[in-house]
Amino acid sequence: GSAASGIDTSGWTTHHWLYFLRTIGPSLATEQITDLDDTFGLTSSGNSEIQCEWYQLSINSGYEKAYPAMRDFLMKVGRRKFLKPIYTQLAKTPDGKELALDIYGEARPGYHAVSVNTLDDILGYEQ
């Protein structure tokens, strides 16, 4: 409930960030998630583990400012451990599923067959 600037993250490792992102709640108010991103630059993180957790939180919170970076991430990452949770979160709402199918249709040719099989099932994708 307090401002993100009051959180001392000096010395935090990836594991600290993952714990933090996983325990702050399944979704945040617009002001809270915007504050976190403005303070810590989570949308532009270069760490795939952090990005995966952040994008899930962004989807749950309706933080569309993160969506272009999420799209870029989904276009370049190939690991199912990152793809599955993000696409699963997107597929929970009609608008999210529409976005997921749009991204997936473009990214699918670059994904490994194991990822494709999993994501086809999650999204109900048919060629």
mmCIF file of N, CA and C in Angstrom:
data_model
loop_
_atom_site.group_PDB
_atom_site.id
_atom_site.type_symbol
_atom_site.label_atom_id
_atom_site.label_comp_id
_atom_site.label_asym_id
_atom_site.label_seq_id
_atom_site.Cartn_x
_atom_site.Cartn_y
_atom_site.Cartn_z
ATOM 1 N N GLY A 1 0.788 -1.200 0.000
ATOM 2 C CA GLY A 1 0.000 0.000 0.000
ATOM 3 C C GLY A 1 0.832 1.267 0.000
ATOM 4 N N SER A 2 2.126 1.149 0.246
ATOM 5 C CA SER A 2 2.962 2.353 0.270
ATOM 6 C C SER A 2 3.586 2.592 -1.107
ATOM 7 N N ALA A 3 4.182 3.765 -1.266
ATOM 8 C CA ALA A 3 4.820 4.128 -2.535
ATOM 9 C C ALA A 3 6.008 3.212 -2.815
ATOM 10 N N ALA A 4 6.195 2.886 -4.081
ATOM 11 C CA ALA A 4 7.297 2.012 -4.480
ATOM 12 C C ALA A 4 8.653 2.613 -4.134
ATOM 13 N N SER A 5 8.745 3.922 -4.155
ATOM 14 C CA SER A 5 10.023 4.576 -3.851
ATOM 15 C C SER A 5 10.474 4.314 -2.416
ATOM 16 N N GLY A 6 9.567 3.887 -1.560
ATOM 17 C CA GLY A 6 9.912 3.579 -0.178
ATOM 18 C C GLY A 6 10.446 2.171 0.025
ATOM 19 N N ILE A 7 10.486 1.388 -1.037
ATOM 20 C CA ILE A 7 10.965 0.008 -0.950
ATOM 21 C C ILE A 7 12.449 -0.013 -1.286
ATOM 22 N N ASP A 8 13.256 -0.496 -0.348
ATOM 23 C CA ASP A 8 14.699 -0.580 -0.568
ATOM 24 C C ASP A 8 15.017 -1.882 -1.289
ATOM 25 N N THR A 9 15.351 -1.777 -2.573
ATOM 26 C CA THR A 9 15.659 -2.963 -3.379
ATOM 27 C C THR A 9 17.158 -3.116 -3.629
ATOM 28 N N SER A 10 17.954 -2.280 -2.976
ATOM 29 C CA SER A 10 19.395 -2.398 -3.187
ATOM 30 C C SER A 10 19.851 -3.784 -2.728
ATOM 31 N N GLY A 11 20.600 -4.424 -3.561
ATOM 32 C CA GLY A 11 21.101 -5.748 -3.233
ATOM 33 C C GLY A 11 20.143 -6.879 -3.588
ATOM 34 N N TRP A 12 18.989 -6.556 -4.166
ATOM 35 C CA TRP A 12 18.046 -7.611 -4.532
ATOM 36 C C TRP A 12 18.578 -8.415 -5.718
ATOM 37 N N THR A 13 18.401 -9.710 -5.613
ATOM 38 C CA THR A 13 18.729 -10.610 -6.719
ATOM 39 C C THR A 13 17.448 -10.920 -7.483
ATOM 40 N N THR A 14 17.574 -11.672 -8.539
ATOM 41 C CA THR A 14 16.396 -12.100 -9.296
ATOM 42 C C THR A 14 15.396 -12.802 -8.384
ATOM 43 N N HIS A 15 15.900 -13.621 -7.478
ATOM 44 C CA HIS A 15 15.012 -14.368 -6.580
ATOM 45 C C HIS A 15 14.221 -13.440 -5.671
ATOM 46 N N HIS A 16 14.815 -12.350 -5.227
ATOM 47 C CA HIS A 16 14.091 -11.373 -4.422
ATOM 48 C C HIS A 16 12.957 -10.744 -5.230
ATOM 49 N N TRP A 17 13.268 -10.361 -6.465
ATOM 50 C CA TRP A 17 12.262 -9.748 -7.326
ATOM 51 C C TRP A 17 11.116 -10.714 -7.600
ATOM 52 N N LEU A 18 11.446 -11.972 -7.886
ATOM 53 C CA LEU A 18 10.400 -12.963 -8.155
ATOM 54 C C LEU A 18 9.511 -13.159 -6.941
ATOM 55 N N TYR A 19 10.100 -13.252 -5.771
ATOM 56 C CA TYR A 19 9.321 -13.395 -4.546
ATOM 57 C C TYR A 19 8.396 -12.185 -4.362
ATOM 58 N N PHE A 20 8.952 -11.011 -4.551
ATOM 59 C CA PHE A 20 8.182 -9.772 -4.416
ATOM 60 C C PHE A 20 6.995 -9.750 -5.379
ATOM 61 N N LEU A 21 7.264 -10.006 -6.658
ATOM 62 C CA LEU A 21 6.207 -9.944 -7.666
ATOM 63 C C LEU A 21 5.133 -11.012 -7.452
ATOM 64 N N ARG A 22 5.546 -12.158 -6.957
ATOM 65 C CA ARG A 22 4.591 -13.248 -6.724
ATOM 66 C C ARG A 22 3.748 -13.057 -5.470
ATOM 67 N N THR A 23 4.205 -12.209 -4.560
ATOM 68 C CA THR A 23 3.490 -12.079 -3.282
ATOM 69 C C THR A 23 2.771 -10.747 -3.102
ATOM 70 N N ILE A 24 2.872 -9.827 -4.039
ATOM 71 C CA ILE A 24 2.190 -8.541 -3.847
ATOM 72 C C ILE A 24 0.714 -8.605 -4.216
ATOM 73 N N GLY A 25 0.285 -9.732 -4.720
ATOM 74 C CA GLY A 25 -1.131 -9.902 -5.032
ATOM 75 C C GLY A 25 -1.317 -10.290 -6.477
ATOM 76 N N PRO A 26 -2.465 -10.879 -6.776
ATOM 77 C CA PRO A 26 -2.690 -11.313 -8.153
ATOM 78 C C PRO A 26 -2.920 -10.152 -9.114
ATOM 79 N N SER A 27 -3.377 -9.020 -8.588
ATOM 80 C CA SER A 27 -3.552 -7.832 -9.427
ATOM 81 C C SER A 27 -3.406 -6.598 -8.547
ATOM 82 N N LEU A 28 -3.090 -5.504 -9.185
ATOM 83 C CA LEU A 28 -2.884 -4.239 -8.486
ATOM 84 C C LEU A 28 -3.755 -3.161 -9.112
ATOM 85 N N ALA A 29 -4.038 -2.134 -8.344
ATOM 86 C CA ALA A 29 -4.737 -0.961 -8.866
ATOM 87 C C ALA A 29 -3.827 -0.270 -9.883
ATOM 88 N N THR A 30 -4.418 0.453 -10.800
ATOM 89 C CA THR A 30 -3.664 1.141 -11.849
ATOM 90 C C THR A 30 -2.562 2.011 -11.262
ATOM 91 N N GLU A 31 -2.880 2.742 -10.205
ATOM 92 C CA GLU A 31 -1.889 3.635 -9.596
ATOM 93 C C GLU A 31 -0.708 2.844 -9.015
ATOM 94 N N GLN A 32 -0.996 1.700 -8.431
ATOM 95 C CA GLN A 32 0.054 0.892 -7.815
ATOM 96 C C GLN A 32 0.994 0.291 -8.857
ATOM 97 N N ILE A 33 0.430 -0.290 -9.892
ATOM 98 C CA ILE A 33 1.280 -0.940 -10.889
ATOM 99 C C ILE A 33 2.065 0.094 -11.691
ATOM 100 N N THR A 34 1.455 1.242 -11.930
ATOM 101 C CA THR A 34 2.156 2.322 -12.619
ATOM 102 C C THR A 34 3.313 2.825 -11.767
ATOM 103 N N ASP A 35 3.084 2.966 -10.474
ATOM 104 C CA ASP A 35 4.132 3.399 -9.548
ATOM 105 C C ASP A 35 5.299 2.411 -9.537
ATOM 106 N N LEU A 36 4.983 1.123 -9.486
ATOM 107 C CA LEU A 36 6.044 0.111 -9.510
ATOM 108 C C LEU A 36 6.869 0.199 -10.786
ATOM 109 N N ASP A 37 6.191 0.332 -11.913
ATOM 110 C CA ASP A 37 6.896 0.385 -13.187
ATOM 111 C C ASP A 37 7.707 1.669 -13.320
ATOM 112 N N ASP A 38 7.122 2.785 -12.928
ATOM 113 C CA ASP A 38 7.848 4.056 -12.992
ATOM 114 C C ASP A 38 9.078 4.055 -12.095
ATOM 115 N N THR A 39 8.971 3.407 -10.952
ATOM 116 C CA THR A 39 10.072 3.385 -9.989
ATOM 117 C C THR A 39 11.158 2.386 -10.368
ATOM 118 N N PHE A 40 10.757 1.198 -10.791
ATOM 119 C CA PHE A 40 11.728 0.121 -11.004
ATOM 120 C C PHE A 40 11.947 -0.271 -12.461
ATOM 121 N N GLY A 41 11.193 0.287 -13.390
ATOM 122 C CA GLY A 41 11.365 -0.016 -14.809
ATOM 123 C C GLY A 41 11.161 -1.487 -15.148
ATOM 124 N N LEU A 42 10.157 -2.090 -14.540
ATOM 125 C CA LEU A 42 9.954 -3.523 -14.712
ATOM 126 C C LEU A 42 9.540 -3.909 -16.128
ATOM 127 N N THR A 43 8.805 -3.061 -16.816
ATOM 128 C CA THR A 43 8.410 -3.363 -18.186
ATOM 129 C C THR A 43 9.623 -3.471 -19.097
ATOM 130 N N SER A 44 10.659 -2.734 -18.792
ATOM 131 C CA SER A 44 11.859 -2.758 -19.630
ATOM 132 C C SER A 44 12.979 -3.612 -19.041
ATOM 133 N N SER A 45 12.654 -4.466 -18.095
ATOM 134 C CA SER A 45 13.658 -5.356 -17.509
ATOM 135 C C SER A 45 14.298 -6.212 -18.596
ATOM 136 N N GLY A 46 15.545 -6.515 -18.427
ATOM 137 C CA GLY A 46 16.240 -7.392 -19.358
ATOM 138 C C GLY A 46 16.323 -8.816 -18.853
ATOM 139 N N ASN A 47 15.663 -9.104 -17.740
ATOM 140 C CA ASN A 47 15.715 -10.423 -17.129
ATOM 141 C C ASN A 47 14.430 -11.182 -17.469
ATOM 142 N N SER A 48 14.551 -12.284 -18.181
ATOM 143 C CA SER A 48 13.381 -13.042 -18.641
ATOM 144 C C SER A 48 12.531 -13.569 -17.491
ATOM 145 N N GLU A 49 13.151 -13.964 -16.401
ATOM 146 C CA GLU A 49 12.392 -14.462 -15.245
ATOM 147 C C GLU A 49 11.502 -13.351 -14.685
ATOM 148 N N ILE A 50 12.087 -12.175 -14.518
ATOM 149 C CA ILE A 50 11.337 -11.030 -14.000
ATOM 150 C C ILE A 50 10.271 -10.603 -15.002
ATOM 151 N N GLN A 51 10.629 -10.561 -16.277
ATOM 152 C CA GLN A 51 9.657 -10.176 -17.300
ATOM 153 C C GLN A 51 8.439 -11.100 -17.273
ATOM 154 N N CYS A 52 8.656 -12.383 -17.173
ATOM 155 C CA CYS A 52 7.552 -13.340 -17.171
ATOM 156 C C CYS A 52 6.590 -13.052 -16.019
ATOM 157 N N GLU A 53 7.113 -12.847 -14.829
ATOM 158 C CA GLU A 53 6.254 -12.546 -13.673
ATOM 159 C C GLU A 53 5.577 -11.183 -13.829
ATOM 160 N N TRP A 54 6.331 -10.207 -14.301
ATOM 161 C CA TRP A 54 5.790 -8.862 -14.453
ATOM 162 C C TRP A 54 4.654 -8.825 -15.472
ATOM 163 N N TYR A 55 4.831 -9.498 -16.591
ATOM 164 C CA TYR A 55 3.788 -9.477 -17.613
ATOM 165 C C TYR A 55 2.521 -10.171 -17.128
ATOM 166 N N GLN A 56 2.660 -11.232 -16.349
ATOM 167 C CA GLN A 56 1.472 -11.874 -15.775
ATOM 168 C C GLN A 56 0.734 -10.908 -14.848
ATOM 169 N N LEU A 57 1.485 -10.207 -14.006
ATOM 170 C CA LEU A 57 0.878 -9.224 -13.108
ATOM 171 C C LEU A 57 0.245 -8.083 -13.912
ATOM 172 N N SER A 58 0.907 -7.680 -14.978
ATOM 173 C CA SER A 58 0.385 -6.617 -15.840
ATOM 174 C C SER A 58 -0.934 -7.024 -16.489
ATOM 175 N N ILE A 59 -1.010 -8.252 -16.961
ATOM 176 C CA ILE A 59 -2.243 -8.760 -17.568
ATOM 177 C C ILE A 59 -3.363 -8.753 -16.532
ATOM 178 N N ASN A 60 -3.084 -9.291 -15.360
ATOM 179 C CA ASN A 60 -4.096 -9.372 -14.295
ATOM 180 C C ASN A 60 -4.563 -7.997 -13.845
ATOM 181 N N SER A 61 -3.685 -7.017 -13.938
ATOM 182 C CA SER A 61 -4.000 -5.661 -13.484
ATOM 183 C C SER A 61 -4.510 -4.774 -14.606
ATOM 184 N N GLY A 62 -4.528 -5.296 -15.825
ATOM 185 C CA GLY A 62 -4.973 -4.489 -16.960
ATOM 186 C C GLY A 62 -4.010 -3.365 -17.304
ATOM 187 N N TYR A 63 -2.732 -3.587 -17.032
ATOM 188 C CA TYR A 63 -1.705 -2.572 -17.264
ATOM 189 C C TYR A 63 -1.229 -2.660 -18.718
ATOM 190 N N GLU A 64 -1.974 -2.044 -19.602
ATOM 191 C CA GLU A 64 -1.714 -2.167 -21.033
ATOM 192 C C GLU A 64 -0.435 -1.475 -21.492
ATOM 193 N N LYS A 65 0.113 -0.610 -20.677
ATOM 194 C CA LYS A 65 1.381 0.044 -21.020
ATOM 195 C C LYS A 65 2.496 -0.999 -21.207
ATOM 196 N N ALA A 66 2.366 -2.140 -20.542
ATOM 197 C CA ALA A 66 3.385 -3.192 -20.645
ATOM 198 C C ALA A 66 3.181 -4.092 -21.868
ATOM 199 N N TYR A 67 2.035 -3.995 -22.527
ATOM 200 C CA TYR A 67 1.708 -4.936 -23.595
ATOM 201 C C TYR A 67 2.657 -4.882 -24.798
ATOM 202 N N PRO A 68 3.106 -3.715 -25.270
ATOM 203 C CA PRO A 68 4.050 -3.730 -26.385
ATOM 204 C C PRO A 68 5.359 -4.464 -26.040
ATOM 205 N N ALA A 69 5.871 -4.244 -24.842
ATOM 206 C CA ALA A 69 7.088 -4.953 -24.423
ATOM 207 C C ALA A 69 6.814 -6.446 -24.261
ATOM 208 N N MET A 70 5.621 -6.783 -23.768
ATOM 209 C CA MET A 70 5.243 -8.185 -23.626
ATOM 210 C C MET A 70 5.181 -8.844 -25.000
ATOM 211 N N ARG A 71 4.605 -8.146 -25.964
ATOM 212 C CA ARG A 71 4.545 -8.671 -27.335
ATOM 213 C C ARG A 71 5.958 -8.945 -27.847
ATOM 214 N N ASP A 72 6.856 -7.979 -27.679
ATOM 215 C CA ASP A 72 8.246 -8.163 -28.118
ATOM 216 C C ASP A 72 8.876 -9.373 -27.436
ATOM 217 N N PHE A 73 8.616 -9.513 -26.145
ATOM 218 C CA PHE A 73 9.142 -10.646 -25.380
ATOM 219 C C PHE A 73 8.620 -11.962 -25.959
ATOM 220 N N LEU A 74 7.325 -12.035 -26.202
ATOM 221 C CA LEU A 74 6.733 -13.266 -26.726
ATOM 222 C C LEU A 74 7.196 -13.566 -28.151
ATOM 223 N N MET A 75 7.614 -12.545 -28.871
ATOM 224 C CA MET A 75 8.118 -12.751 -30.232
ATOM 225 C C MET A 75 9.545 -13.295 -30.237
ATOM 226 N N LYS A 76 10.312 -13.015 -29.185
ATOM 227 C CA LYS A 76 11.717 -13.423 -29.227
ATOM 228 C C LYS A 76 12.076 -14.565 -28.280
ATOM 229 N N VAL A 77 11.271 -14.782 -27.251
ATOM 230 C CA VAL A 77 11.591 -15.852 -26.317
ATOM 231 C C VAL A 77 10.982 -17.148 -26.844
ATOM 232 N N GLY A 78 11.637 -18.251 -26.591
ATOM 233 C CA GLY A 78 11.116 -19.520 -27.088
ATOM 234 C C GLY A 78 10.858 -20.557 -26.014
ATOM 235 N N ARG A 79 11.245 -20.252 -24.804
ATOM 236 C CA ARG A 79 11.119 -21.244 -23.733
ATOM 237 C C ARG A 79 9.681 -21.356 -23.255
ATOM 238 N N ARG A 80 9.196 -22.577 -23.253
ATOM 239 C CA ARG A 80 7.821 -22.829 -22.826
ATOM 240 C C ARG A 80 7.580 -22.372 -21.403
ATOM 241 N N LYS A 81 8.595 -22.444 -20.544
ATOM 242 C CA LYS A 81 8.419 -22.017 -19.151
ATOM 243 C C LYS A 81 8.041 -20.547 -19.041
ATOM 244 N N PHE A 82 8.383 -19.743 -20.038
ATOM 245 C CA PHE A 82 7.993 -18.335 -20.064
ATOM 246 C C PHE A 82 6.710 -18.120 -20.874
ATOM 247 N N LEU A 83 6.583 -18.841 -21.956
ATOM 248 C CA LEU A 83 5.435 -18.661 -22.844
ATOM 249 C C LEU A 83 4.127 -19.113 -22.205
ATOM 250 N N LYS A 84 4.143 -20.289 -21.622
ATOM 251 C CA LYS A 84 2.910 -20.889 -21.113
ATOM 252 C C LYS A 84 2.192 -20.010 -20.083
ATOM 253 N N PRO A 85 2.876 -19.497 -19.050
ATOM 254 C CA PRO A 85 2.140 -18.698 -18.068
ATOM 255 C C PRO A 85 1.581 -17.387 -18.623
ATOM 256 N N ILE A 86 2.296 -16.771 -19.535
ATOM 257 C CA ILE A 86 1.816 -15.499 -20.096
ATOM 258 C C ILE A 86 0.603 -15.741 -20.994
ATOM 259 N N TYR A 87 0.722 -16.699 -21.899
ATOM 260 C CA TYR A 87 -0.415 -16.992 -22.768
ATOM 261 C C TYR A 87 -1.612 -17.508 -21.960
ATOM 262 N N THR A 88 -1.359 -18.267 -20.915
ATOM 263 C CA THR A 88 -2.444 -18.756 -20.065
ATOM 264 C C THR A 88 -3.187 -17.593 -19.426
ATOM 265 N N GLN A 89 -2.460 -16.603 -18.922
ATOM 266 C CA GLN A 89 -3.102 -15.429 -18.323
ATOM 267 C C GLN A 89 -3.890 -14.655 -19.359
ATOM 268 N N LEU A 90 -3.311 -14.471 -20.531
ATOM 269 C CA LEU A 90 -4.008 -13.743 -21.588
ATOM 270 C C LEU A 90 -5.305 -14.449 -21.991
ATOM 271 N N ALA A 91 -5.274 -15.769 -22.024
ATOM 272 C CA ALA A 91 -6.427 -16.544 -22.503
ATOM 273 C C ALA A 91 -7.608 -16.542 -21.538
ATOM 274 N N LYS A 92 -7.464 -15.948 -20.365
ATOM 275 C CA LYS A 92 -8.530 -15.969 -19.359
ATOM 276 C C LYS A 92 -9.667 -14.987 -19.641
ATOM 277 N N THR A 93 -9.440 -14.022 -20.516
ATOM 278 C CA THR A 93 -10.492 -13.066 -20.859
ATOM 279 C C THR A 93 -10.634 -13.013 -22.383
ATOM 280 N N PRO A 94 -11.802 -12.651 -22.877
ATOM 281 C CA PRO A 94 -11.969 -12.567 -24.338
ATOM 282 C C PRO A 94 -10.993 -11.589 -25.009
ATOM 283 N N ASP A 95 -10.819 -10.412 -24.423
ATOM 284 C CA ASP A 95 -9.878 -9.443 -25.006
ATOM 285 C C ASP A 95 -8.444 -9.956 -24.934
ATOM 286 N N GLY A 96 -8.099 -10.563 -23.821
ATOM 287 C CA GLY A 96 -6.760 -11.124 -23.671
ATOM 288 C C GLY A 96 -6.511 -12.246 -24.657
ATOM 289 N N LYS A 97 -7.507 -13.089 -24.832
ATOM 290 C CA LYS A 97 -7.352 -14.200 -25.774
ATOM 291 C C LYS A 97 -7.197 -13.685 -27.200
ATOM 292 N N GLU A 98 -7.931 -12.641 -27.533
ATOM 293 C CA GLU A 98 -7.792 -12.048 -28.861
ATOM 294 C C GLU A 98 -6.366 -11.525 -29.070
ATOM 295 N N LEU A 99 -5.833 -10.851 -28.065
ATOM 296 C CA LEU A 99 -4.458 -10.362 -28.137
ATOM 297 C C LEU A 99 -3.485 -11.534 -28.236
ATOM 298 N N ALA A 100 -3.701 -12.567 -27.405
ATOM 299 C CA ALA A 100 -2.831 -13.741 -27.412
ATOM 300 C C ALA A 100 -2.812 -14.394 -28.786
ATOM 301 N N LEU A 101 -3.970 -14.561 -29.394
ATOM 302 C CA LEU A 101 -4.041 -15.190 -30.719
ATOM 303 C C LEU A 101 -3.359 -14.344 -31.785
ATOM 304 N N ASP A 102 -3.471 -13.033 -31.652
ATOM 305 C CA ASP A 102 -2.805 -12.130 -32.587
ATOM 306 C C ASP A 102 -1.284 -12.286 -32.493
ATOM 307 N N ILE A 103 -0.777 -12.250 -31.274
ATOM 308 C CA ILE A 103 0.670 -12.398 -31.064
ATOM 309 C C ILE A 103 1.112 -13.793 -31.483
ATOM 310 N N TYR A 104 0.378 -14.785 -31.030
ATOM 311 C CA TYR A 104 0.745 -16.176 -31.285
ATOM 312 C C TYR A 104 0.764 -16.500 -32.770
ATOM 313 N N GLY A 105 -0.204 -15.989 -33.496
ATOM 314 C CA GLY A 105 -0.233 -16.238 -34.933
ATOM 315 C C GLY A 105 1.027 -15.766 -35.634
ATOM 316 N N GLU A 106 1.580 -14.689 -35.134
ATOM 317 C CA GLU A 106 2.822 -14.143 -35.706
ATOM 318 C C GLU A 106 4.058 -14.865 -35.174
ATOM 319 N N ALA A 107 4.049 -15.202 -33.892
ATOM 320 C CA ALA A 107 5.228 -15.776 -33.246
ATOM 321 C C ALA A 107 5.342 -17.291 -33.426
ATOM 322 N N ARG A 108 4.225 -17.964 -33.647
ATOM 323 C CA ARG A 108 4.163 -19.432 -33.668
ATOM 324 C C ARG A 108 5.215 -20.092 -34.554
ATOM 325 N N PRO A 109 5.486 -19.599 -35.776
ATOM 326 C CA PRO A 109 6.480 -20.272 -36.628
ATOM 327 C C PRO A 109 7.884 -20.331 -36.013
ATOM 328 N N GLY A 110 8.180 -19.446 -35.087
ATOM 329 C CA GLY A 110 9.496 -19.433 -34.465
ATOM 330 C C GLY A 110 9.594 -20.237 -33.184
ATOM 331 N N TYR A 111 8.470 -20.798 -32.726
ATOM 332 C CA TYR A 111 8.456 -21.565 -31.483
ATOM 333 C C TYR A 111 8.799 -23.031 -31.737
ATOM 334 N N HIS A 112 9.386 -23.650 -30.733
ATOM 335 C CA HIS A 112 9.691 -25.075 -30.754
ATOM 336 C C HIS A 112 8.382 -25.862 -30.791
ATOM 337 N N ALA A 113 8.409 -27.040 -31.398
ATOM 338 C CA ALA A 113 7.216 -27.871 -31.536
ATOM 339 C C ALA A 113 6.560 -28.198 -30.196
ATOM 340 N N VAL A 114 7.351 -28.394 -29.158
ATOM 341 C CA VAL A 114 6.779 -28.703 -27.842
ATOM 342 C C VAL A 114 5.987 -27.493 -27.328
ATOM 343 N N SER A 115 6.525 -26.305 -27.502
ATOM 344 C CA SER A 115 5.807 -25.090 -27.106
ATOM 345 C C SER A 115 4.544 -24.924 -27.940
ATOM 346 N N VAL A 116 4.642 -25.153 -29.222
ATOM 347 C CA VAL A 116 3.494 -25.018 -30.120
ATOM 348 C C VAL A 116 2.364 -25.947 -29.682
ATOM 349 N N ASN A 117 2.682 -27.195 -29.384
ATOM 350 C CA ASN A 117 1.650 -28.145 -28.957
ATOM 351 C C ASN A 117 0.948 -27.666 -27.700
ATOM 352 N N THR A 118 1.711 -27.175 -26.733
ATOM 353 C CA THR A 118 1.141 -26.683 -25.478
ATOM 354 C C THR A 118 0.273 -25.462 -25.718
ATOM 355 N N LEU A 119 0.788 -24.506 -26.479
ATOM 356 C CA LEU A 119 0.086 -23.244 -26.701
ATOM 357 C C LEU A 119 -1.125 -23.410 -27.618
ATOM 358 N N ASP A 120 -1.059 -24.296 -28.577
ATOM 359 C CA ASP A 120 -2.221 -24.584 -29.417
ATOM 360 C C ASP A 120 -3.389 -25.033 -28.532
ATOM 361 N N ASP A 121 -3.093 -25.888 -27.551
ATOM 362 C CA ASP A 121 -4.133 -26.374 -26.634
ATOM 363 C C ASP A 121 -4.681 -25.241 -25.756
ATOM 364 N N ILE A 122 -3.793 -24.439 -25.207
ATOM 365 C CA ILE A 122 -4.225 -23.353 -24.315
ATOM 366 C C ILE A 122 -5.108 -22.369 -25.056
ATOM 367 N N LEU A 123 -4.738 -22.038 -26.284
ATOM 368 C CA LEU A 123 -5.441 -21.006 -27.034
ATOM 369 C C LEU A 123 -6.526 -21.538 -27.952
ATOM 370 N N GLY A 124 -6.616 -22.864 -28.057
ATOM 371 C CA GLY A 124 -7.578 -23.432 -28.994
ATOM 372 C C GLY A 124 -7.246 -23.033 -30.412
ATOM 373 N N TYR A 125 -5.949 -22.962 -30.704
ATOM 374 C CA TYR A 125 -5.479 -22.474 -32.003
ATOM 375 C C TYR A 125 -5.684 -23.536 -33.078
ATOM 376 N N GLU A 126 -6.240 -23.094 -34.186
ATOM 377 C CA GLU A 126 -6.405 -23.960 -35.345
ATOM 378 C C GLU A 126 -5.886 -23.219 -36.563
ATOM 379 N N GLN A 127 -5.123 -23.928 -37.358
ATOM 380 C CA GLN A 127 -4.567 -23.301 -38.566
ATOM 381 C C GLN A 127 -5.582 -23.226 -39.663
#
